Short mmCIF file of C-alpha atoms and ligand atoms in Angstrom, two decimals:
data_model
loop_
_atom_site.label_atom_id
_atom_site.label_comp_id
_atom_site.label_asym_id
_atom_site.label_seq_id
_atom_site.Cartn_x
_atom_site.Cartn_y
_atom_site.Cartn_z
CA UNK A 1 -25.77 45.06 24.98
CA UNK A 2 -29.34 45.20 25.76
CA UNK A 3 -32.03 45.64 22.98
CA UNK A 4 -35.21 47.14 24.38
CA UNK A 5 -38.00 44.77 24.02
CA UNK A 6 -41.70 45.09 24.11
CA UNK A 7 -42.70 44.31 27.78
CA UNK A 8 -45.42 41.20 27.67
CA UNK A 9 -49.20 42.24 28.40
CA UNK A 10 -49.38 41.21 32.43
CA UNK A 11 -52.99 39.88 31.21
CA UNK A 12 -54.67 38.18 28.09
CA UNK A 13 -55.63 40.03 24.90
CA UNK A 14 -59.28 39.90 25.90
CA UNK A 15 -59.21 40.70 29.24
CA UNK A 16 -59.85 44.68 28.61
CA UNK A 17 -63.44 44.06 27.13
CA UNK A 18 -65.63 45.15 26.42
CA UNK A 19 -63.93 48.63 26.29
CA UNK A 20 -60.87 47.60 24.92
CA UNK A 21 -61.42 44.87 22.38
CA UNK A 22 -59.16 42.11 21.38
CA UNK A 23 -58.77 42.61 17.99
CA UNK A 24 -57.32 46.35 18.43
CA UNK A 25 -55.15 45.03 21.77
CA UNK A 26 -53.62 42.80 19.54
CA UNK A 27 -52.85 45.26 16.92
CA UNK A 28 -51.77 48.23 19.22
CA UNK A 29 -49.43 46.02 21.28
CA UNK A 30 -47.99 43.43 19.29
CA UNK A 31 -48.20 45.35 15.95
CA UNK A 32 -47.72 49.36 16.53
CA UNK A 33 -45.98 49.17 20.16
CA UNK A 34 -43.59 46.42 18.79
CA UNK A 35 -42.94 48.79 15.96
CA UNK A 36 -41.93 51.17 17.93
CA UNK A 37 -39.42 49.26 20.26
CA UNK A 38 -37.53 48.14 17.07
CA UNK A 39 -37.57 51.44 15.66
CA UNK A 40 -35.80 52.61 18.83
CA UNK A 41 -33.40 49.51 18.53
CA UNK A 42 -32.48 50.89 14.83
CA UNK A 43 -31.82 54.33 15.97
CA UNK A 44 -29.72 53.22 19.01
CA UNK A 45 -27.50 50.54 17.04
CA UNK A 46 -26.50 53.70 15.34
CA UNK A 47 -25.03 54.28 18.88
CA UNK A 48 -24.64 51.23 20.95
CA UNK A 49 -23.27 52.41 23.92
CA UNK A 50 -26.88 54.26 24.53
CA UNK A 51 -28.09 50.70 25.25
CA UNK A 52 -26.73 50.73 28.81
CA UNK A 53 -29.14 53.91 29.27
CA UNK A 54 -32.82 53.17 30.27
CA UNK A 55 -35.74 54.70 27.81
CA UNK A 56 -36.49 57.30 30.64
CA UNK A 57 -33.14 58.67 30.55
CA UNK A 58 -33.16 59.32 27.15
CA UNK A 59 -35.97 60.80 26.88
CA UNK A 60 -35.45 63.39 30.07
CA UNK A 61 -32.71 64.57 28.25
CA UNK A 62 -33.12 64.79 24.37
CA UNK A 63 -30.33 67.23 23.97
CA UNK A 64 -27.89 64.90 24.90
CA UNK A 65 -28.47 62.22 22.03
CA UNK A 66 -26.67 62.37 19.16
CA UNK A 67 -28.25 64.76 16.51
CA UNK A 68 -28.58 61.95 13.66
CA UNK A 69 -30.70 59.98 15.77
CA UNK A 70 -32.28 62.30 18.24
CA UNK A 71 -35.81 62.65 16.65
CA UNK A 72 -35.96 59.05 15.96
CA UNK A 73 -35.14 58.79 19.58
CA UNK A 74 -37.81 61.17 20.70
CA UNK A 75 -40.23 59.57 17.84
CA UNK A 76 -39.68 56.14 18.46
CA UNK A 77 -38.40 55.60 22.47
CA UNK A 78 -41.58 57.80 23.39
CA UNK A 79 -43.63 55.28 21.37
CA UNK A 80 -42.17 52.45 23.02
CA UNK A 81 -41.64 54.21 26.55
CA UNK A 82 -45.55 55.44 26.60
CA UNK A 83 -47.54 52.21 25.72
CA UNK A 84 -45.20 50.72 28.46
CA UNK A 85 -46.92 52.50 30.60
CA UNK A 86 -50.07 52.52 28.91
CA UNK A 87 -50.57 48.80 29.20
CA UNK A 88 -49.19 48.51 32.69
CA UNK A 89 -52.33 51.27 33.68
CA UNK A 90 -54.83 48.91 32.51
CA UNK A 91 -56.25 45.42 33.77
CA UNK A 92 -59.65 43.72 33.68
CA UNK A 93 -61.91 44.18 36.57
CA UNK A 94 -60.48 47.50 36.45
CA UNK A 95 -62.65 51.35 36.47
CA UNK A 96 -63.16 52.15 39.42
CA UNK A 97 -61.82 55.21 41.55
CA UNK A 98 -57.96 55.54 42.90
CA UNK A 99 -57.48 55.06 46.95
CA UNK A 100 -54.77 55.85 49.43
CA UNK A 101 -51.98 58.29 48.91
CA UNK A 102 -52.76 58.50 45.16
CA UNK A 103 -56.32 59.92 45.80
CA UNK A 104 -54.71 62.16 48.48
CA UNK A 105 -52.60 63.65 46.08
CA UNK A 106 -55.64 64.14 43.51
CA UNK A 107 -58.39 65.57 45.77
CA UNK A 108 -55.29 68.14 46.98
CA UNK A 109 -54.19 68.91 43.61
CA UNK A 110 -57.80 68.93 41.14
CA UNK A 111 -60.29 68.54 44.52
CA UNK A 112 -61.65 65.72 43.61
CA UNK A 113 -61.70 62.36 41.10
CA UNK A 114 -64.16 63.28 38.85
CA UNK A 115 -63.20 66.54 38.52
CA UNK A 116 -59.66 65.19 37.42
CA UNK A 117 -61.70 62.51 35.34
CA UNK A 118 -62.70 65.61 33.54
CA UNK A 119 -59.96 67.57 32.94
CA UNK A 120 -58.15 64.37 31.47
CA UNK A 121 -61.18 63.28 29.23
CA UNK A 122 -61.43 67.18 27.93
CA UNK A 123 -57.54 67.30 27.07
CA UNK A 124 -57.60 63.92 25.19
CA UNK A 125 -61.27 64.78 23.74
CA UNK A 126 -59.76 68.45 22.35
CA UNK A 127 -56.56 67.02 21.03
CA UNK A 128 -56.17 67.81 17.57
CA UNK A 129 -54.66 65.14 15.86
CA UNK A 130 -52.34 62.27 16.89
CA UNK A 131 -50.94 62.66 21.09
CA UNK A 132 -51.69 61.81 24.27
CA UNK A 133 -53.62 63.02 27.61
CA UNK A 134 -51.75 62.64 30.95
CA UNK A 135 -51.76 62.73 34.58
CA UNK A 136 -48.05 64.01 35.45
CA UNK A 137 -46.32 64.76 38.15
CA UNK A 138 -44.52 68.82 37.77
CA UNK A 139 -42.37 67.91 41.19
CA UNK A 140 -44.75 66.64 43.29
CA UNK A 141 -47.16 68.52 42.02
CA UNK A 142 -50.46 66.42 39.96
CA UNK A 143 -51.04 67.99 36.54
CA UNK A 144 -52.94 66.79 33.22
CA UNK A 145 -51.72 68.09 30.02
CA UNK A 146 -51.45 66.62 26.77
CA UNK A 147 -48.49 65.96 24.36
CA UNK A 148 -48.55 65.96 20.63
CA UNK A 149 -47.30 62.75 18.03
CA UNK A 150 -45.32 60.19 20.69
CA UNK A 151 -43.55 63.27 22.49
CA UNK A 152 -43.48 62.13 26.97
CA UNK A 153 -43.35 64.20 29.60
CA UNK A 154 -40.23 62.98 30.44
CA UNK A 155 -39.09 65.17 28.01
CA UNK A 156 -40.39 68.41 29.65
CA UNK A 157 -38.98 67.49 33.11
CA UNK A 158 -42.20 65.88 34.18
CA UNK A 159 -43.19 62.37 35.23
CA UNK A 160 -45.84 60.27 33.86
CA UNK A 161 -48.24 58.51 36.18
CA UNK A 162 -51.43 57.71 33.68
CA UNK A 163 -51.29 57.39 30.27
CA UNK A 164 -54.47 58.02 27.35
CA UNK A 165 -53.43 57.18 23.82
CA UNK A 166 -55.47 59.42 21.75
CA UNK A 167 -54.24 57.90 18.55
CA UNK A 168 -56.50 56.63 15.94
CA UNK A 169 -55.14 53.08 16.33
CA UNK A 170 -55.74 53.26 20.13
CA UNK A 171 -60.17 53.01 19.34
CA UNK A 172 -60.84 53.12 15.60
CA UNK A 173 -61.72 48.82 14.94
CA UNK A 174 -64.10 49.29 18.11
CA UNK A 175 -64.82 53.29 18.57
CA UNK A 176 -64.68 54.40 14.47
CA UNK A 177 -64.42 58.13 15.06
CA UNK A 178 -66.14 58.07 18.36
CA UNK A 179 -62.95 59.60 20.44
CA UNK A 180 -65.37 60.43 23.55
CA UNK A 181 -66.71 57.06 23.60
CA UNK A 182 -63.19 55.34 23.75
CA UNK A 183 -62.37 57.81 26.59
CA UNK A 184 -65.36 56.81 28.56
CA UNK A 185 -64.43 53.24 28.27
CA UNK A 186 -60.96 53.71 29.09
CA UNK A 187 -61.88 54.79 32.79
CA UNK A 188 -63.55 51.49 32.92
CA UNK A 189 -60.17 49.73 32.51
CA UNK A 190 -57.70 51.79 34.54
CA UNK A 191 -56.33 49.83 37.12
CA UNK A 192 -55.98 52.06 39.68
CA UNK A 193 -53.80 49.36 41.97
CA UNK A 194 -51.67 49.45 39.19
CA UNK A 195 -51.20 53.28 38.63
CA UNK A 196 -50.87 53.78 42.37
CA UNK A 197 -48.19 51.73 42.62
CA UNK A 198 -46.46 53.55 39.92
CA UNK A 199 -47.17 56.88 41.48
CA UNK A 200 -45.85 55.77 44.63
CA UNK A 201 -42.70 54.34 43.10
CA UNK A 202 -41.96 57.78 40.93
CA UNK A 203 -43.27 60.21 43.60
MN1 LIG B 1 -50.79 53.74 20.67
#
């Protein structure tokens, strides 16, 4: 039996700043993220066997978890499912614009970076409340939309290729209740090597 774990940063707790500052890496990954994974592990001892099934299968198909567990499943494995992917998007000596077949995809699908820069920023800007802002695959086809609480767009059939966490514990220590200026700085830290490689491996 496998527990899920909280994947390690692949870089220190002060290597996103100045945009993303240590004190509120440390407390989003080691604090809410962690919370998260062991949520999940509480839900899923409930049901053992679902160990054996990655996070990304569980949440592409919701309907299929048992109902006593299913929202804790959809609350708790999207927490832990979308920072993973979260942190892997960023790096230091990051920003930047996206190259090769990723930037191929986004000039066909928005026309060009910044005008996918802009999309993304507006839907994580006009978010009301707690969610996230993503770039998604719908087939091979590059969307942003935005989800609500922890929901993924696993759970909607789509794919996940960047990841904005809009929630208050994402910018508040640095950003107070300065959402646009978090979302600014977040572009700064994208690594797009990283998210490229991600696209190319889902695509
Ligand atoms: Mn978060």
């Amino acid at each position: 039996m496998n527990k899920f774990i909280t994947p390690q940063l692949p870089y220190a707790y002060d290597a996103l700043e100045p945009y993303l500052d240590k004190e509120t890496v440390v407390l989003h990954h080691d604090k809410h993220h962690e919370t998260y994974t062991q949520k999940l592990n509480m839900a899923i001892e409930k049901h053992p066997g679902l160990f054996e099934t990655p996070v990304e299968k569980l949440l592409s198909d919701l309907d299929a978890i048992p109902e006593d567990i299913r929202l804790a499943v959809r609350n708790a494995g999207g927490g832990h499912y979308n920072h993973n992917l979260y942190w892997m998007a960023l790096g230091p000596k990051a920003g930047g614009e996206p190259t090769g077949e990723l930037l191929a995809a986004i000039m066909r699908d928005f026309g060009s970076f910044e005008k996918l820069k802009e999309l993304m920023s507006e839907a994580a800007l006009n978010l009301f409340g707690s969610g996230w802002a993503w770039l998604s695959l719908n087939g091979q086809k590059l969307v942003v939309e935005k989800t609500v609480n922890q929901d993924s767009p696993l759970s909607i059939g789509h794919t996940p290729v960047l990841g904005l966490d809009v929630w208050e514990h994402a910018y508040y220590l640095k950003y107070r209740n300065v959402r646009a200026d978090y979302i600014k700085a977040f572009w700064q830290a994208v690594n797009w090597v990283a998210v490229e490689a991600s696209y190319m491996a889902t695509k």
